[in-house]
CSV table of C-alpha atoms in Angstrom, one decimal:
chain,number,residue,atom,x,y,z
A,1,GLN,CA,-0.4,-0.1,0.1
A,2,VAL,CA,1.0,3.6,-1.1
A,3,GLN,CA,2.4,5.3,2.2
A,4,LEU,CA,3.9,8.9,2.6
A,5,VAL,CA,6.5,9.5,5.8
A,6,GLU,CA,7.1,13.1,6.4
A,7,SER,CA,9.9,13.7,9.1
A,8,GLY,CA,12.2,17.1,10.2
A,9,GLY,CA,9.3,19.2,11.6
A,10,GLY,CA,9.8,20.8,14.9
A,11,VAL,CA,10.4,24.3,16.3
A,12,VAL,CA,12.5,26.7,14.2
A,13,GLN,CA,13.3,31.0,15.2
A,14,PRO,CA,12.5,33.2,12.6
A,15,GLY,CA,14.7,33.9,9.9
A,16,ARG,CA,16.5,30.1,10.2
A,17,SER,CA,16.3,27.2,8.2
A,18,LEU,CA,14.9,23.6,8.3
A,19,ARG,CA,14.6,20.5,5.8
A,20,LEU,CA,11.4,18.5,5.7
A,21,SER,CA,12.3,15.1,4.5
A,22,CYS,CA,9.6,12.5,3.0
A,23,ALA,CA,9.6,8.6,2.6
A,24,ALA,CA,7.7,6.9,0.0
A,25,SER,CA,6.8,3.8,-0.5
A,26,GLY,CA,4.3,1.3,-2.1
A,27,PHE,CA,4.1,2.6,-5.6
A,28,ILE,CA,6.9,3.6,-8.1
A,29,PHE,CA,8.1,6.9,-6.7
A,30,SER,CA,10.0,7.8,-9.7
A,31,SER,CA,6.7,7.9,-12.1
A,32,TYR,CA,4.8,10.7,-10.1
A,33,GLY,CA,4.9,13.9,-9.9
A,34,MET,CA,4.8,15.1,-5.6
A,35,HIS,CA,3.1,17.7,-4.0
A,36,TRP,CA,4.3,19.7,-0.5
A,37,VAL,CA,0.8,21.1,0.8
A,38,ARG,CA,0.6,22.9,3.9
A,39,GLN,CA,-2.3,24.0,6.7
A,40,ALA,CA,-1.9,26.8,9.1
A,41,PRO,CA,-3.0,25.8,12.4
A,42,GLY,CA,-7.3,26.5,12.2
A,43,LYS,CA,-6.6,27.8,8.6
A,44,GLY,CA,-7.4,25.6,4.7
A,45,LEU,CA,-5.0,24.0,2.6
A,46,GLU,CA,-2.2,26.0,1.3
A,47,TRP,CA,-0.4,24.6,-2.3
A,48,VAL,CA,3.5,25.0,-1.4
A,49,ALA,CA,5.2,23.6,-4.5
A,50,VAL,CA,5.3,20.7,-6.9
A,51,ILE,CA,8.3,18.8,-8.9
A,52,SER,CA,7.8,16.3,-12.0
A,53,TYR,CA,8.1,12.9,-11.9
A,54,ASP,CA,12.5,13.1,-12.8
A,55,GLY,CA,12.9,16.5,-10.9
A,56,SER,CA,12.8,18.2,-14.0
A,57,ASN,CA,10.8,20.8,-13.3
A,58,LYS,CA,9.7,22.4,-9.9
A,59,TYR,CA,7.1,25.3,-9.4
A,60,TYR,CA,6.4,27.4,-5.9
A,61,ALA,CA,3.1,29.4,-4.8
A,62,ASP,CA,4.0,33.2,-4.6
A,63,SER,CA,4.6,32.4,-0.9
A,64,VAL,CA,7.7,30.6,-1.0
A,65,LYS,CA,9.1,31.3,-3.5
A,66,GLY,CA,13.1,32.7,-3.7
A,67,ARG,CA,12.9,30.9,0.4
A,68,PHE,CA,11.7,27.1,-0.4
A,69,THR,CA,13.4,24.6,-2.0
A,70,ILE,CA,11.7,21.5,-3.7
A,71,SER,CA,13.5,18.1,-4.7
A,72,ARG,CA,13.5,14.7,-4.8
A,73,ASP,CA,15.9,12.0,-4.8
A,74,ASN,CA,14.6,8.7,-7.1
A,75,SER,CA,16.8,6.6,-5.8
A,76,LYS,CA,16.0,6.7,-2.2
A,77,ASN,CA,12.5,7.4,-3.0
A,78,THR,CA,12.1,10.8,-1.2
A,79,LEU,CA,11.2,14.1,-1.2
A,80,TYR,CA,12.6,17.1,-0.1
A,81,LEU,CA,11.9,20.8,1.0
A,82,GLN,CA,14.7,23.1,1.8
A,83,MET,CA,13.2,25.5,4.3
A,84,ASN,CA,15.4,28.9,4.4
A,85,SER,CA,14.4,32.3,5.9
A,86,LEU,CA,11.4,31.0,7.8
A,87,ARG,CA,8.7,33.3,9.2
A,88,PRO,CA,6.2,33.1,11.8
A,89,ASP,CA,3.3,32.6,9.3
A,90,ASP,CA,5.3,29.9,7.7
A,91,THR,CA,3.9,27.9,11.0
A,92,ALA,CA,1.8,24.8,9.7
A,93,VAL,CA,0.9,21.3,9.5
A,94,TYR,CA,3.7,20.7,6.0
A,95,TYR,CA,2.0,17.4,4.2
A,96,CYS,CA,3.6,15.4,1.3
A,97,VAL,CA,1.3,14.7,-1.3
A,98,LYS,CA,1.3,11.9,-4.2
A,99,GLU,CA,-0.1,13.5,-7.5
A,100,LEU,CA,-2.7,11.6,-9.7
A,101,LEU,CA,-3.6,13.4,-13.0
A,102,THR,CA,-3.0,17.2,-11.1
A,103,ALA,CA,-5.4,15.8,-7.9
A,104,PHE,CA,-4.1,14.6,-5.0
A,105,ASP,CA,-4.5,10.7,-4.2
A,106,TYR,CA,-2.1,10.3,-1.6
A,107,TRP,CA,-1.2,12.0,1.6
A,108,GLY,CA,1.4,11.5,4.4
A,109,GLN,CA,0.2,12.3,8.4
A,110,GLY,CA,1.8,16.1,7.9
A,111,THR,CA,4.9,17.2,9.8
A,112,LEU,CA,4.2,20.4,12.1
A,113,VAL,CA,6.5,23.5,12.0
A,114,ALA,CA,6.5,25.8,14.4
A,115,VAL,CA,8.3,29.3,13.3
A,116,SER,CA,8.9,30.8,16.7
A,117,SER,CA,11.4,33.2,18.9
B,1,GLN,CA,-2.8,32.9,-6.7
B,2,SER,CA,-6.0,33.8,-5.2
B,3,ALA,CA,-7.9,31.1,-3.5
B,4,LEU,CA,-10.9,29.8,-4.5
B,5,THR,CA,-14.2,31.0,-3.3
B,6,GLN,CA,-16.5,28.4,-1.3
B,7,PRO,CA,-19.5,28.9,1.1
B,8,ARG,CA,-18.0,28.6,4.3
B,9,SER,CA,-20.5,26.6,5.8
B,10,VAL,CA,-23.8,24.5,4.4
B,11,SER,CA,-25.4,21.6,6.2
B,12,GLY,CA,-28.2,19.6,6.1
B,13,SER,CA,-30.4,16.4,7.5
B,14,PRO,CA,-29.5,12.7,7.3
B,15,GLY,CA,-31.1,11.5,3.9
B,16,GLN,CA,-30.8,15.0,2.6
B,17,SER,CA,-28.8,16.8,-0.1
B,18,VAL,CA,-26.4,19.3,0.2
B,19,THR,CA,-24.3,21.3,-2.3
B,20,ILE,CA,-21.0,23.4,-2.2
B,21,SER,CA,-20.0,25.7,-5.1
B,22,CYS,CA,-16.5,26.4,-5.7
B,23,THR,CA,-16.0,29.4,-7.6
B,24,GLY,CA,-12.8,30.4,-9.6
B,25,THR,CA,-11.9,32.6,-12.3
B,26,SER,CA,-11.0,31.3,-16.5
B,27,SER,CA,-7.5,30.9,-15.3
B,28,ASP,CA,-8.3,28.0,-13.3
B,29,VAL,CA,-11.5,26.1,-12.6
B,30,GLY,CA,-12.8,27.9,-16.4
B,31,ARG,CA,-9.8,27.1,-18.1
B,32,TYR,CA,-9.1,23.5,-17.4
B,33,ASP,CA,-11.3,20.5,-16.3
B,34,TYR,CA,-8.7,19.7,-13.1
B,35,VAL,CA,-10.7,20.5,-10.3
B,36,SER,CA,-11.0,18.2,-7.2
B,37,TRP,CA,-12.4,18.0,-4.1
B,38,TYR,CA,-10.9,17.2,-0.8
B,39,GLN,CA,-12.6,15.6,2.4
B,40,GLN,CA,-10.8,16.5,6.1
B,41,HIS,CA,-12.2,15.4,9.6
B,42,PRO,CA,-10.8,17.2,12.2
B,43,GLY,CA,-6.8,16.4,12.8
B,44,LYS,CA,-6.8,14.1,9.9
B,45,ALA,CA,-5.3,14.3,6.8
B,46,PRO,CA,-7.7,15.6,3.7
B,47,LYS,CA,-8.7,12.6,1.1
B,48,LEU,CA,-9.9,13.0,-2.6
B,49,MET,CA,-13.0,12.5,-3.1
B,50,ILE,CA,-13.8,13.6,-6.7
B,51,TYR,CA,-10.7,14.2,-9.9
B,52,THR,CA,-10.8,15.9,-13.1
B,53,VAL,CA,-13.9,17.5,-12.2
B,54,THR,CA,-16.3,14.0,-12.2
B,55,LYS,CA,-14.8,10.8,-11.4
B,56,ARG,CA,-14.7,9.4,-8.0
B,57,PRO,CA,-11.6,7.1,-6.6
B,58,SER,CA,-12.0,3.9,-5.4
B,59,GLY,CA,-13.5,3.3,-2.5
B,60,VAL,CA,-15.5,7.0,-2.3
B,61,PRO,CA,-19.5,6.8,-2.3
B,62,ASP,CA,-21.4,6.8,-5.3
B,63,ARG,CA,-23.7,9.7,-3.0
B,64,PHE,CA,-20.3,12.2,-3.9
B,65,SER,CA,-20.7,13.6,-7.2
B,66,GLY,CA,-19.0,16.6,-8.9
B,67,SER,CA,-19.8,18.4,-11.7
B,68,LYS,CA,-18.2,22.1,-13.3
B,69,SER,CA,-20.2,25.1,-15.2
B,70,GLY,CA,-18.3,28.1,-16.5
B,71,HIS,CA,-16.1,29.1,-13.7
B,72,THR,CA,-17.7,26.8,-11.1
B,73,ALA,CA,-17.6,23.7,-10.0
B,74,SER,CA,-19.6,22.0,-7.4
B,75,LEU,CA,-20.1,18.8,-5.3
B,76,THR,CA,-22.9,17.6,-4.2
B,77,ILE,CA,-23.7,15.1,-1.4
B,78,SER,CA,-26.3,12.8,-1.9
B,79,GLY,CA,-28.3,10.9,1.1
B,80,LEU,CA,-26.3,12.7,4.3
B,81,GLN,CA,-24.9,11.2,6.2
B,82,SER,CA,-23.4,11.7,9.9
B,83,GLU,CA,-19.9,10.9,8.6
B,84,ASP,CA,-20.2,13.3,5.8
B,85,GLU,CA,-19.9,16.0,8.5
B,86,ALA,CA,-16.1,18.0,7.7
B,87,ASP,CA,-14.5,20.4,6.0
B,88,TYR,CA,-14.1,20.1,2.1
B,89,TYR,CA,-11.9,22.0,0.0
B,90,CYS,CA,-11.8,22.4,-3.8
B,91,CYS,CA,-8.7,22.1,-5.7
B,92,SER,CA,-7.9,23.7,-9.2
B,93,TYR,CA,-4.7,23.3,-12.1
B,94,THR,CA,-3.7,26.5,-13.0
B,95,GLY,CA,-1.5,25.7,-15.9
B,96,THR,CA,1.6,26.0,-13.5
B,97,TYR,CA,0.5,25.6,-9.6
B,98,THR,CA,-2.4,24.6,-8.0
B,99,VAL,CA,-5.1,26.6,-5.8
B,100,PHE,CA,-7.1,25.2,-3.1
B,101,GLY,CA,-10.5,26.7,-1.9
B,102,THR,CA,-11.4,28.7,1.3
B,103,GLY,CA,-12.9,25.5,2.9
B,104,THR,CA,-16.7,24.5,3.6
B,105,LYS,CA,-17.6,23.1,7.0
B,106,VAL,CA,-20.7,20.8,6.4
B,107,THR,CA,-22.9,20.2,9.0
B,108,VAL,CA,-25.2,17.2,9.3
B,109,LEU,CA,-28.0,18.2,11.9
C-alpha cells in the first residue's frame, strides 16, 4: 500500500532553516509528480510546491518562492523541502502528497513546523 | 494565486442532499477540467473524493458527485450521513501551479 512518511518538522526561530523529508513506498516513486501542501493551525489548505516525476520541473507558491526549494532523490524514494528564511506565517502542518492527474490521491500524516522566537 | 471561493458552511439533515460551490476564474476552474475535491475530518489528513471534475477514486461512495459549469465547480453529497460531517476543499490546476478553495464546513443536523 502507498505510504508517505514526513519527518524533519519542529520548532525553529524566525530567519532559520529547516529541511523536511518524505519517505515514499508502495508505488513507483520515480513515475509521479510530488507536492508539498501546508495547513496553518485552524486554517485552510495551501499548496506550496510541486516537482515533476524526474525533477526537471518545479513550481512554487508566491508565498514561498525564493525561500523554499523542492527536490527529490528517486534512488532513495524520497522527497525534500528545504525551507530557508522561515517566518512566523510559515507555521503549519506540512503534508507530502502524491499526484494523480493534477489531483492529490495520497497524503502523508503531516509534520508540524512552528516558527517562533 | 488567489484562493477559489467556497461558502463557509452548509448543513443538512440525514438523508438530504447538499451542494458545495467552488468559484474560480477563467485561469483555473473555467479553463481546465482538473478540479478535485477533498474531505478533511478534524486532526486528519485530507482525503481525495473527486478528481478531474467528476471521477470518484475507488472506495469513495457514489453519494459524492462532482460537476462544473463555467467558472464554478460543485460537489454534491446525496443521502447525507453523519460521517459526512467534515471540512471540504476544492482544488484546481492553473497550468503551472495549484490553488485550493477557502474550505466549507458541512454540518449534519
